[in-house]
């Protein structure tokens, strides 16, 4: 099968290509981008020597036509237009939006957090959500979750599905700088981020907030609200999300752990750590895995779940490929790394 | 005035010496330690060339006698014994405990979180707490707050003092590795911490939790409980604490900001950032300052305050000197750096 | 084929296991270590969830018997004894020493730099050296090169083999902290290495110096001496080595590049970068590749070659597996990653 | 005395301001810049709260007029024009060029490495060079050395001045990212530099090369050529330079050390470390000091000197202030930090 990647010069695009190179069922077709069109991929992704001499094309429907799968790794607001063009060509292609355009079900939430017209809602590419594997099997369109929502939904779904947590969620997450993409902004310079942790998008204004609430509310069967604070940490990759929610009456540490063990027993990519071991992002560096731990804070009466993922792998490109495997009827785990690169 | 430093080979001891070297009223007397006694300070603190040839003595009451101020930068459980010995010598010395031994008022909390016998409670060295400057003036004993409690109390005191926040506090904080001291543990190796953020002490078990609750409850006039999760970030110094609490009824962003502006207007070391600017630890690197921002998350109905401090400066040694300035009747700001070293 | 790893709890051992998990011809047999024997691997290598519950055994000949390949990732001075025991058992096993014990041909050099009795010389596991693939085919013993010598030999062999460089070599290399292993030394703490580059082993005393001279002298056909300075950089992995040598008379940039292109055309793991592009360790993170560039400094009349490798992959475990592939008659590239994990 | 800073929003400008705030003889006058004119300094230098509300002006002769000292922290090629304008105003001001425009004595070298017309040669602001303090006393124009040349000249001057080293110098230096300034280039993004060391400007093409040769040749009294390779390390600040030169006949480790001890005995800012201790950039973080060690590699017959400085302090702003102190007849050490901020 042939896969095209739009946005091939960016960080998400690079990670898609790294994983596709290791996937036994894909060959890599068109590589497209905007401002870097015309240059060779090696100038942008020097860690992928196999593709160094491939020339990047403009992101057009023509360039992307004729592939079995098209991955869109574009800034939000761009995928909708490209997807519409692909549809006009009458494609049977599986189109995978790694951006935000097709994640939200509620056009008002899109309007509030992103602005502009809502491009529509596609099947949400998080197979670990209840019932979601059935939705993704055979899907022709996939909305890849945001990296932060991936972490939060994986961390709290077992608690909400089992009715063990209340709807007043507080999440604080640290992300590596690649989560902000390759854009040339002063606060992303190495001199600024090395040796410093900073907060941004505080106070309910980060765009991933409604996506978390959408997912958790569906699992809980009741509206869940999330106080979400993202922070930027001096590392290239990785998210560590600390997710707390009020404990439901009667919950114990034992019942909480039992619920997580039961929910995660058969999950290939989400690992409940041994008791007493807490996640570090290095556990999942470059891997499509999540490392998760949960406990009950009996002092503050809250469920506390902490999760580590690689924002580019499980949080973007790996999660995308996992859903594509399902969509194409391939084994879900095919071609996806489960060992981290550490130390 | 002559100052002695017990624990001179550690990170807190080194920071005390760095600041004392820049303080116009102090000369540096005895330097003591445990396992590094007999070696030269230069082997442990190569950034302090002025003291490189000073020989470290054993930590004994004799060595520490005859100073105007004695700083104890020792592992918890050790300061109590040393302080008792100093008292037996009938010292008029100001004794400053940078460790935990004399922070908690409740012996049961000490017993639960630290174990062993409680050494007693000393005046708490956080001048920014309401009324605390009066307590510290002329004090002969000072318990320097923990680095995390310093950050949390500074961040939330204005909200609780003004009655704008409810008692269900959630704090997630990232700390640089120096907060864990110089102990030789595998998880503190550079290879482990570089490129990785990790959680530890989760679920209400971190020893700084009761200290936060003690301080906030006193300010609020009602019991406050804190869900506290510390994380380790790949940087040497700095704490970024995200502190949230339910908003009291009727609070607005404007009233919240007005309360913070009013509370912090005359604070020399706590800076409320301009609206829209969020703290980064690099703003306070090496400085005795805190950079603070607050907002109301109207979606989740929570007050969110984020604060950056240097855990070794304002969080330990600088905070200690600030209180000592008060205790000795010196200007509170004397000799304390207020510019960060950045980038 | 079954592979055992002695030293499974260390960094080299962990990397061997990561690569073996991705190699289609190996299953993982005994995992042994010294002080961590009896514990589970997950406590030491949390990035390898597949092996988390495997129990580490003591490093004994019995434990290591019955495998097709035994990898020794032990401190120097230990492999010799273990290898001798394995030989006594009459093993047909391929034994791979990732330590230093069997690299040097000259017992006097061993004595000078390591001390103690020389354990003997094994086939040197750097297939890229002239004629070395023939040596390694069918070998039952392999001495894996040091990480620094791997980088330097790969960088300068084309120049010396073509007679374009003189014997007065100067090398300065930066290494990530994992090169120093997991030993608990104060200067390897995160607080010390983050934000700092430092020099060590300066002045011709680093143990990898005679190994570099041995290899380069063999290629040059004349004694080559190396001034080698290693430095420690604030990263977990990677070596960047800057290698210079006097230019032979008449060398031009064109003839130099032509020699490198010719020498490296068919090398699967050593990549000569496009002209004008200089190596970064991130290009090879987690990969068994080397990124190399060379130029002529016409001002100083020196050949300057700069190379990046991952010290744990191409520099240790990947290089070891590459040689094992040859020893076992497998395709040299089998199971070895050639994409880096970046950014 | 009043000091103006042109280029106040950049890294060198910020460091000048940090040091001026701690200098007892200066008040800070005009702050100017190019693209950030009109904004407040706090938006660019959030670590300097004292100046947060100061408005940045355009860099014009008018804005800079009327100060006792004007510091130019501008991109190369800009200082010349500004200095010419200041001269036209008939200023008695001390003008300090932190850029490259006035460092080189040879217009041909300027033309080759920088291009355009040479702005002329000013007194070179490295007081530690033989006889240079006399040159700087009362000077009205000062050319601040480049950060790399500062490190190399400090490291090798004692050897060349004593005739202990030959003219075939090889230098490899690692610099923190602030050395590249605040310019928005992809390779300076945090995601690119974290976890990676890279080489650049290799092969005799880096602009600091002729400056090193100029300085060392003057000290040696004979032409010295330098093979210089700069590398970028994942830290914000600091330079570690490894400088080697052929040993002169008859040199011993003892005579070499004696020469350095003699040369550096009275230097306030250059510290020869105790034997066996090698420099780390953390020793000089934020300080106007250099940490230096030297040895003889008897195997390769080369002098090896390694030096650590902070590129922004001793390498730029601190070195500038040190020279200004001399120019104004103030004590050379006045207001300059000699303690590093570590860990």
JSON list of C-alpha atoms in Angstrom, two decimals, chain C residues 150-288:
[
{"chain": "C", "resi": 150, "resn": "UNK", "atom": "CA", "xyz": [34.36, 3.59, 16.65]},
{"chain": "C", "resi": 151, "resn": "UNK", "atom": "CA", "xyz": [33.71, 7.22, 15.83]},
{"chain": "C", "resi": 152, "resn": "UNK", "atom": "CA", "xyz": [37.32, 8.16, 15.19]},
{"chain": "C", "resi": 153, "resn": "UNK", "atom": "CA", "xyz": [38.16, 5.12, 13.09]},
{"chain": "C", "resi": 154, "resn": "UNK", "atom": "CA", "xyz": [35.07, 5.58, 10.93]},
{"chain": "C", "resi": 155, "resn": "UNK", "atom": "CA", "xyz": [35.88, 9.25, 10.49]},
{"chain": "C", "resi": 156, "resn": "UNK", "atom": "CA", "xyz": [39.55, 8.98, 9.54]},
{"chain": "C", "resi": 157, "resn": "UNK", "atom": "CA", "xyz": [39.95, 5.57, 7.92]},
{"chain": "C", "resi": 158, "resn": "UNK", "atom": "CA", "xyz": [39.06, 6.82, 4.43]},
{"chain": "C", "resi": 159, "resn": "UNK", "atom": "CA", "xyz": [41.68, 9.57, 4.70]},
{"chain": "C", "resi": 160, "resn": "UNK", "atom": "CA", "xyz": [44.45, 7.33, 5.99]},
{"chain": "C", "resi": 161, "resn": "UNK", "atom": "CA", "xyz": [43.59, 4.47, 3.66]},
{"chain": "C", "resi": 162, "resn": "UNK", "atom": "CA", "xyz": [43.98, 6.86, 0.73]},
{"chain": "C", "resi": 163, "resn": "UNK", "atom": "CA", "xyz": [47.18, 8.35, 2.06]},
{"chain": "C", "resi": 164, "resn": "UNK", "atom": "CA", "xyz": [45.67, 11.81, 2.38]},
{"chain": "C", "resi": 165, "resn": "UNK", "atom": "CA", "xyz": [46.46, 12.47, 6.04]},
{"chain": "C", "resi": 166, "resn": "UNK", "atom": "CA", "xyz": [49.56, 12.60, 8.19]},
{"chain": "C", "resi": 167, "resn": "UNK", "atom": "CA", "xyz": [50.04, 10.85, 11.53]},
{"chain": "C", "resi": 168, "resn": "UNK", "atom": "CA", "xyz": [49.64, 13.78, 13.94]},
{"chain": "C", "resi": 169, "resn": "UNK", "atom": "CA", "xyz": [45.97, 13.39, 14.75]},
{"chain": "C", "resi": 170, "resn": "UNK", "atom": "CA", "xyz": [44.00, 15.63, 17.13]},
{"chain": "C", "resi": 171, "resn": "UNK", "atom": "CA", "xyz": [40.57, 14.49, 18.26]},
{"chain": "C", "resi": 172, "resn": "UNK", "atom": "CA", "xyz": [38.12, 16.26, 20.52]},
{"chain": "C", "resi": 173, "resn": "UNK", "atom": "CA", "xyz": [34.87, 14.44, 21.13]},
{"chain": "C", "resi": 174, "resn": "UNK", "atom": "CA", "xyz": [31.69, 15.21, 23.03]},
{"chain": "C", "resi": 175, "resn": "UNK", "atom": "CA", "xyz": [29.79, 12.32, 24.52]},
{"chain": "C", "resi": 176, "resn": "UNK", "atom": "CA", "xyz": [26.41, 11.95, 26.14]},
{"chain": "C", "resi": 177, "resn": "UNK", "atom": "CA", "xyz": [26.37, 10.82, 29.74]},
{"chain": "C", "resi": 178, "resn": "UNK", "atom": "CA", "xyz": [25.33, 7.24, 29.04]},
{"chain": "C", "resi": 179, "resn": "UNK", "atom": "CA", "xyz": [28.87, 6.68, 27.83]},
{"chain": "C", "resi": 180, "resn": "UNK", "atom": "CA", "xyz": [29.92, 6.79, 31.46]},
{"chain": "C", "resi": 181, "resn": "UNK", "atom": "CA", "xyz": [27.49, 4.05, 32.38]},
{"chain": "C", "resi": 182, "resn": "UNK", "atom": "CA", "xyz": [25.10, 3.87, 35.28]},
{"chain": "C", "resi": 183, "resn": "UNK", "atom": "CA", "xyz": [27.69, 4.27, 38.00]},
{"chain": "C", "resi": 184, "resn": "UNK", "atom": "CA", "xyz": [26.72, 6.50, 40.90]},
{"chain": "C", "resi": 185, "resn": "UNK", "atom": "CA", "xyz": [29.31, 9.24, 40.77]},
{"chain": "C", "resi": 186, "resn": "UNK", "atom": "CA", "xyz": [28.62, 12.84, 41.80]},
{"chain": "C", "resi": 187, "resn": "UNK", "atom": "CA", "xyz": [29.78, 14.35, 38.51]},
{"chain": "C", "resi": 188, "resn": "UNK", "atom": "CA", "xyz": [27.22, 12.24, 36.63]},
{"chain": "C", "resi": 189, "resn": "UNK", "atom": "CA", "xyz": [24.23, 13.56, 38.56]},
{"chain": "C", "resi": 190, "resn": "UNK", "atom": "CA", "xyz": [21.69, 15.38, 36.47]},
{"chain": "C", "resi": 191, "resn": "UNK", "atom": "CA", "xyz": [22.23, 18.58, 38.43]},
{"chain": "C", "resi": 192, "resn": "UNK", "atom": "CA", "xyz": [25.91, 18.54, 37.47]},
{"chain": "C", "resi": 193, "resn": "UNK", "atom": "CA", "xyz": [25.66, 17.67, 33.79]},
{"chain": "C", "resi": 194, "resn": "UNK", "atom": "CA", "xyz": [22.59, 19.62, 32.78]},
{"chain": "C", "resi": 195, "resn": "UNK", "atom": "CA", "xyz": [23.66, 22.98, 31.42]},
{"chain": "C", "resi": 196, "resn": "UNK", "atom": "CA", "xyz": [27.35, 22.14, 31.43]},
{"chain": "C", "resi": 197, "resn": "UNK", "atom": "CA", "xyz": [30.04, 20.75, 29.14]},
{"chain": "C", "resi": 198, "resn": "UNK", "atom": "CA", "xyz": [33.16, 19.48, 30.88]},
{"chain": "C", "resi": 199, "resn": "UNK", "atom": "CA", "xyz": [36.44, 17.87, 29.95]},
{"chain": "C", "resi": 200, "resn": "UNK", "atom": "CA", "xyz": [37.92, 14.74, 31.49]},
{"chain": "C", "resi": 201, "resn": "UNK", "atom": "CA", "xyz": [40.70, 12.25, 30.83]},
{"chain": "C", "resi": 202, "resn": "UNK", "atom": "CA", "xyz": [42.79, 14.96, 29.14]},
{"chain": "C", "resi": 203, "resn": "UNK", "atom": "CA", "xyz": [46.42, 14.72, 28.11]},
{"chain": "C", "resi": 204, "resn": "UNK", "atom": "CA", "xyz": [46.75, 11.30, 26.53]},
{"chain": "C", "resi": 205, "resn": "UNK", "atom": "CA", "xyz": [45.42, 9.35, 29.49]},
{"chain": "C", "resi": 206, "resn": "UNK", "atom": "CA", "xyz": [41.99, 8.25, 28.29]},
{"chain": "C", "resi": 207, "resn": "UNK", "atom": "CA", "xyz": [41.85, 4.48, 27.80]},
{"chain": "C", "resi": 208, "resn": "UNK", "atom": "CA", "xyz": [40.49, 4.72, 24.29]},
{"chain": "C", "resi": 209, "resn": "UNK", "atom": "CA", "xyz": [43.63, 6.47, 23.05]},
{"chain": "C", "resi": 210, "resn": "UNK", "atom": "CA", "xyz": [45.79, 3.40, 22.36]},
{"chain": "C", "resi": 211, "resn": "UNK", "atom": "CA", "xyz": [42.82, 1.74, 20.67]},
{"chain": "C", "resi": 212, "resn": "UNK", "atom": "CA", "xyz": [42.49, 4.66, 18.26]},
{"chain": "C", "resi": 213, "resn": "UNK", "atom": "CA", "xyz": [46.22, 4.62, 17.57]},
{"chain": "C", "resi": 214, "resn": "UNK", "atom": "CA", "xyz": [46.17, 0.86, 17.03]},
{"chain": "C", "resi": 215, "resn": "UNK", "atom": "CA", "xyz": [43.41, 1.11, 14.46]},
{"chain": "C", "resi": 216, "resn": "UNK", "atom": "CA", "xyz": [44.64, 4.16, 12.60]},
{"chain": "C", "resi": 217, "resn": "UNK", "atom": "CA", "xyz": [48.22, 2.90, 12.51]},
{"chain": "C", "resi": 218, "resn": "UNK", "atom": "CA", "xyz": [47.04, -0.33, 10.92]},
{"chain": "C", "resi": 219, "resn": "UNK", "atom": "CA", "xyz": [45.12, 1.57, 8.27]},
{"chain": "C", "resi": 220, "resn": "UNK", "atom": "CA", "xyz": [47.92, 4.05, 7.63]},
{"chain": "C", "resi": 221, "resn": "UNK", "atom": "CA", "xyz": [50.64, 1.44, 7.60]},
{"chain": "C", "resi": 222, "resn": "UNK", "atom": "CA", "xyz": [52.72, 3.70, 9.80]},
{"chain": "C", "resi": 223, "resn": "UNK", "atom": "CA", "xyz": [52.54, 4.75, 13.44]},
{"chain": "C", "resi": 224, "resn": "UNK", "atom": "CA", "xyz": [49.83, 7.30, 14.04]},
{"chain": "C", "resi": 225, "resn": "UNK", "atom": "CA", "xyz": [49.64, 9.21, 17.29]},
{"chain": "C", "resi": 226, "resn": "UNK", "atom": "CA", "xyz": [46.46, 10.73, 18.60]},
{"chain": "C", "resi": 227, "resn": "UNK", "atom": "CA", "xyz": [45.93, 13.65, 20.94]},
{"chain": "C", "resi": 228, "resn": "UNK", "atom": "CA", "xyz": [42.51, 12.80, 22.30]},
{"chain": "C", "resi": 229, "resn": "UNK", "atom": "CA", "xyz": [40.31, 14.93, 24.54]},
{"chain": "C", "resi": 230, "resn": "UNK", "atom": "CA", "xyz": [36.90, 13.64, 25.57]},
{"chain": "C", "resi": 231, "resn": "UNK", "atom": "CA", "xyz": [34.22, 15.94, 26.90]},
{"chain": "C", "resi": 232, "resn": "UNK", "atom": "CA", "xyz": [30.91, 15.28, 28.57]},
{"chain": "C", "resi": 233, "resn": "UNK", "atom": "CA", "xyz": [27.87, 17.02, 27.09]},
{"chain": "C", "resi": 234, "resn": "UNK", "atom": "CA", "xyz": [24.40, 17.51, 28.55]},
{"chain": "C", "resi": 235, "resn": "UNK", "atom": "CA", "xyz": [22.64, 14.80, 26.57]},
{"chain": "C", "resi": 236, "resn": "UNK", "atom": "CA", "xyz": [21.94, 11.16, 27.31]},
{"chain": "C", "resi": 237, "resn": "UNK", "atom": "CA", "xyz": [23.23, 9.69, 24.07]},
{"chain": "C", "resi": 238, "resn": "UNK", "atom": "CA", "xyz": [25.47, 10.55, 21.19]},
{"chain": "C", "resi": 239, "resn": "UNK", "atom": "CA", "xyz": [29.07, 11.23, 20.29]},
{"chain": "C", "resi": 240, "resn": "UNK", "atom": "CA", "xyz": [30.23, 14.06, 18.09]},
{"chain": "C", "resi": 241, "resn": "UNK", "atom": "CA", "xyz": [33.91, 13.64, 17.29]},
{"chain": "C", "resi": 242, "resn": "UNK", "atom": "CA", "xyz": [35.98, 16.30, 15.55]},
{"chain": "C", "resi": 243, "resn": "UNK", "atom": "CA", "xyz": [39.00, 14.58, 14.04]},
{"chain": "C", "resi": 244, "resn": "UNK", "atom": "CA", "xyz": [41.82, 16.48, 12.37]},
{"chain": "C", "resi": 245, "resn": "UNK", "atom": "CA", "xyz": [45.08, 15.41, 10.81]},
{"chain": "C", "resi": 246, "resn": "UNK", "atom": "CA", "xyz": [47.70, 17.21, 8.74]},
{"chain": "C", "resi": 247, "resn": "UNK", "atom": "CA", "xyz": [46.84, 17.13, 5.07]},
{"chain": "C", "resi": 248, "resn": "UNK", "atom": "CA", "xyz": [49.22, 15.14, 2.90]},
{"chain": "C", "resi": 249, "resn": "UNK", "atom": "CA", "xyz": [50.97, 17.20, 0.21]},
{"chain": "C", "resi": 250, "resn": "UNK", "atom": "CA", "xyz": [48.80, 17.92, -2.78]},
{"chain": "C", "resi": 251, "resn": "UNK", "atom": "CA", "xyz": [45.47, 17.06, -1.24]},
{"chain": "C", "resi": 252, "resn": "UNK", "atom": "CA", "xyz": [42.55, 19.15, -2.44]},
{"chain": "C", "resi": 253, "resn": "UNK", "atom": "CA", "xyz": [38.98, 19.37, -1.16]},
{"chain": "C", "resi": 254, "resn": "UNK", "atom": "CA", "xyz": [37.92, 17.55, -4.29]},
{"chain": "C", "resi": 255, "resn": "UNK", "atom": "CA", "xyz": [40.37, 14.68, -3.95]},
{"chain": "C", "resi": 256, "resn": "UNK", "atom": "CA", "xyz": [39.51, 14.37, -0.29]},
{"chain": "C", "resi": 257, "resn": "UNK", "atom": "CA", "xyz": [35.81, 14.16, -0.90]},
{"chain": "C", "resi": 258, "resn": "UNK", "atom": "CA", "xyz": [36.33, 11.75, -3.78]},
{"chain": "C", "resi": 259, "resn": "UNK", "atom": "CA", "xyz": [38.29, 9.45, -1.48]},
{"chain": "C", "resi": 260, "resn": "UNK", "atom": "CA", "xyz": [35.52, 9.48, 1.11]},
{"chain": "C", "resi": 261, "resn": "UNK", "atom": "CA", "xyz": [32.81, 8.94, -1.49]},
{"chain": "C", "resi": 262, "resn": "UNK", "atom": "CA", "xyz": [34.67, 6.02, -2.90]},
{"chain": "C", "resi": 263, "resn": "UNK", "atom": "CA", "xyz": [35.36, 4.47, 0.48]},
{"chain": "C", "resi": 264, "resn": "UNK", "atom": "CA", "xyz": [31.83, 4.86, 1.80]},
{"chain": "C", "resi": 265, "resn": "UNK", "atom": "CA", "xyz": [29.77, 4.20, -1.33]},
{"chain": "C", "resi": 266, "resn": "UNK", "atom": "CA", "xyz": [28.74, 0.72, -0.24]},
{"chain": "C", "resi": 267, "resn": "UNK", "atom": "CA", "xyz": [28.82, 1.10, 3.50]},
{"chain": "C", "resi": 268, "resn": "UNK", "atom": "CA", "xyz": [25.33, 0.45, 4.84]},
{"chain": "C", "resi": 269, "resn": "UNK", "atom": "CA", "xyz": [25.75, 2.33, 8.09]},
{"chain": "C", "resi": 270, "resn": "UNK", "atom": "CA", "xyz": [28.16, 5.18, 7.38]},
{"chain": "C", "resi": 271, "resn": "UNK", "atom": "CA", "xyz": [26.70, 8.13, 5.56]},
{"chain": "C", "resi": 272, "resn": "UNK", "atom": "CA", "xyz": [28.75, 10.87, 3.98]},
{"chain": "C", "resi": 273, "resn": "UNK", "atom": "CA", "xyz": [26.50, 13.91, 4.28]},
{"chain": "C", "resi": 274, "resn": "UNK", "atom": "CA", "xyz": [25.84, 16.22, 1.34]},
{"chain": "C", "resi": 275, "resn": "UNK", "atom": "CA", "xyz": [28.47, 18.91, 0.97]},
{"chain": "C", "resi": 276, "resn": "UNK", "atom": "CA", "xyz": [27.94, 21.78, 3.37]},
{"chain": "C", "resi": 277, "resn": "UNK", "atom": "CA", "xyz": [25.92, 19.75, 5.85]},
{"chain": "C", "resi": 278, "resn": "UNK", "atom": "CA", "xyz": [27.65, 18.97, 9.16]},
{"chain": "C", "resi": 279, "resn": "UNK", "atom": "CA", "xyz": [26.74, 16.20, 11.53]},
{"chain": "C", "resi": 280, "resn": "UNK", "atom": "CA", "xyz": [24.51, 16.48, 14.58]},
{"chain": "C", "resi": 281, "resn": "UNK", "atom": "CA", "xyz": [24.11, 13.63, 17.01]},
{"chain": "C", "resi": 282, "resn": "UNK", "atom": "CA", "xyz": [20.34, 13.88, 16.64]},
{"chain": "C", "resi": 283, "resn": "UNK", "atom": "CA", "xyz": [20.72, 12.51, 13.10]},
{"chain": "C", "resi": 284, "resn": "UNK", "atom": "CA", "xyz": [21.69, 9.12, 14.50]},
{"chain": "C", "resi": 285, "resn": "UNK", "atom": "CA", "xyz": [19.78, 8.94, 17.79]},
{"chain": "C", "resi": 286, "resn": "UNK", "atom": "CA", "xyz": [18.92, 5.30, 18.41]},
{"chain": "C", "resi": 287, "resn": "UNK", "atom": "CA", "xyz": [20.23, 4.25, 15.00]},
{"chain": "C", "resi": 288, "resn": "UNK", "atom": "CA", "xyz": [23.16, 2.08, 14.01]}
]
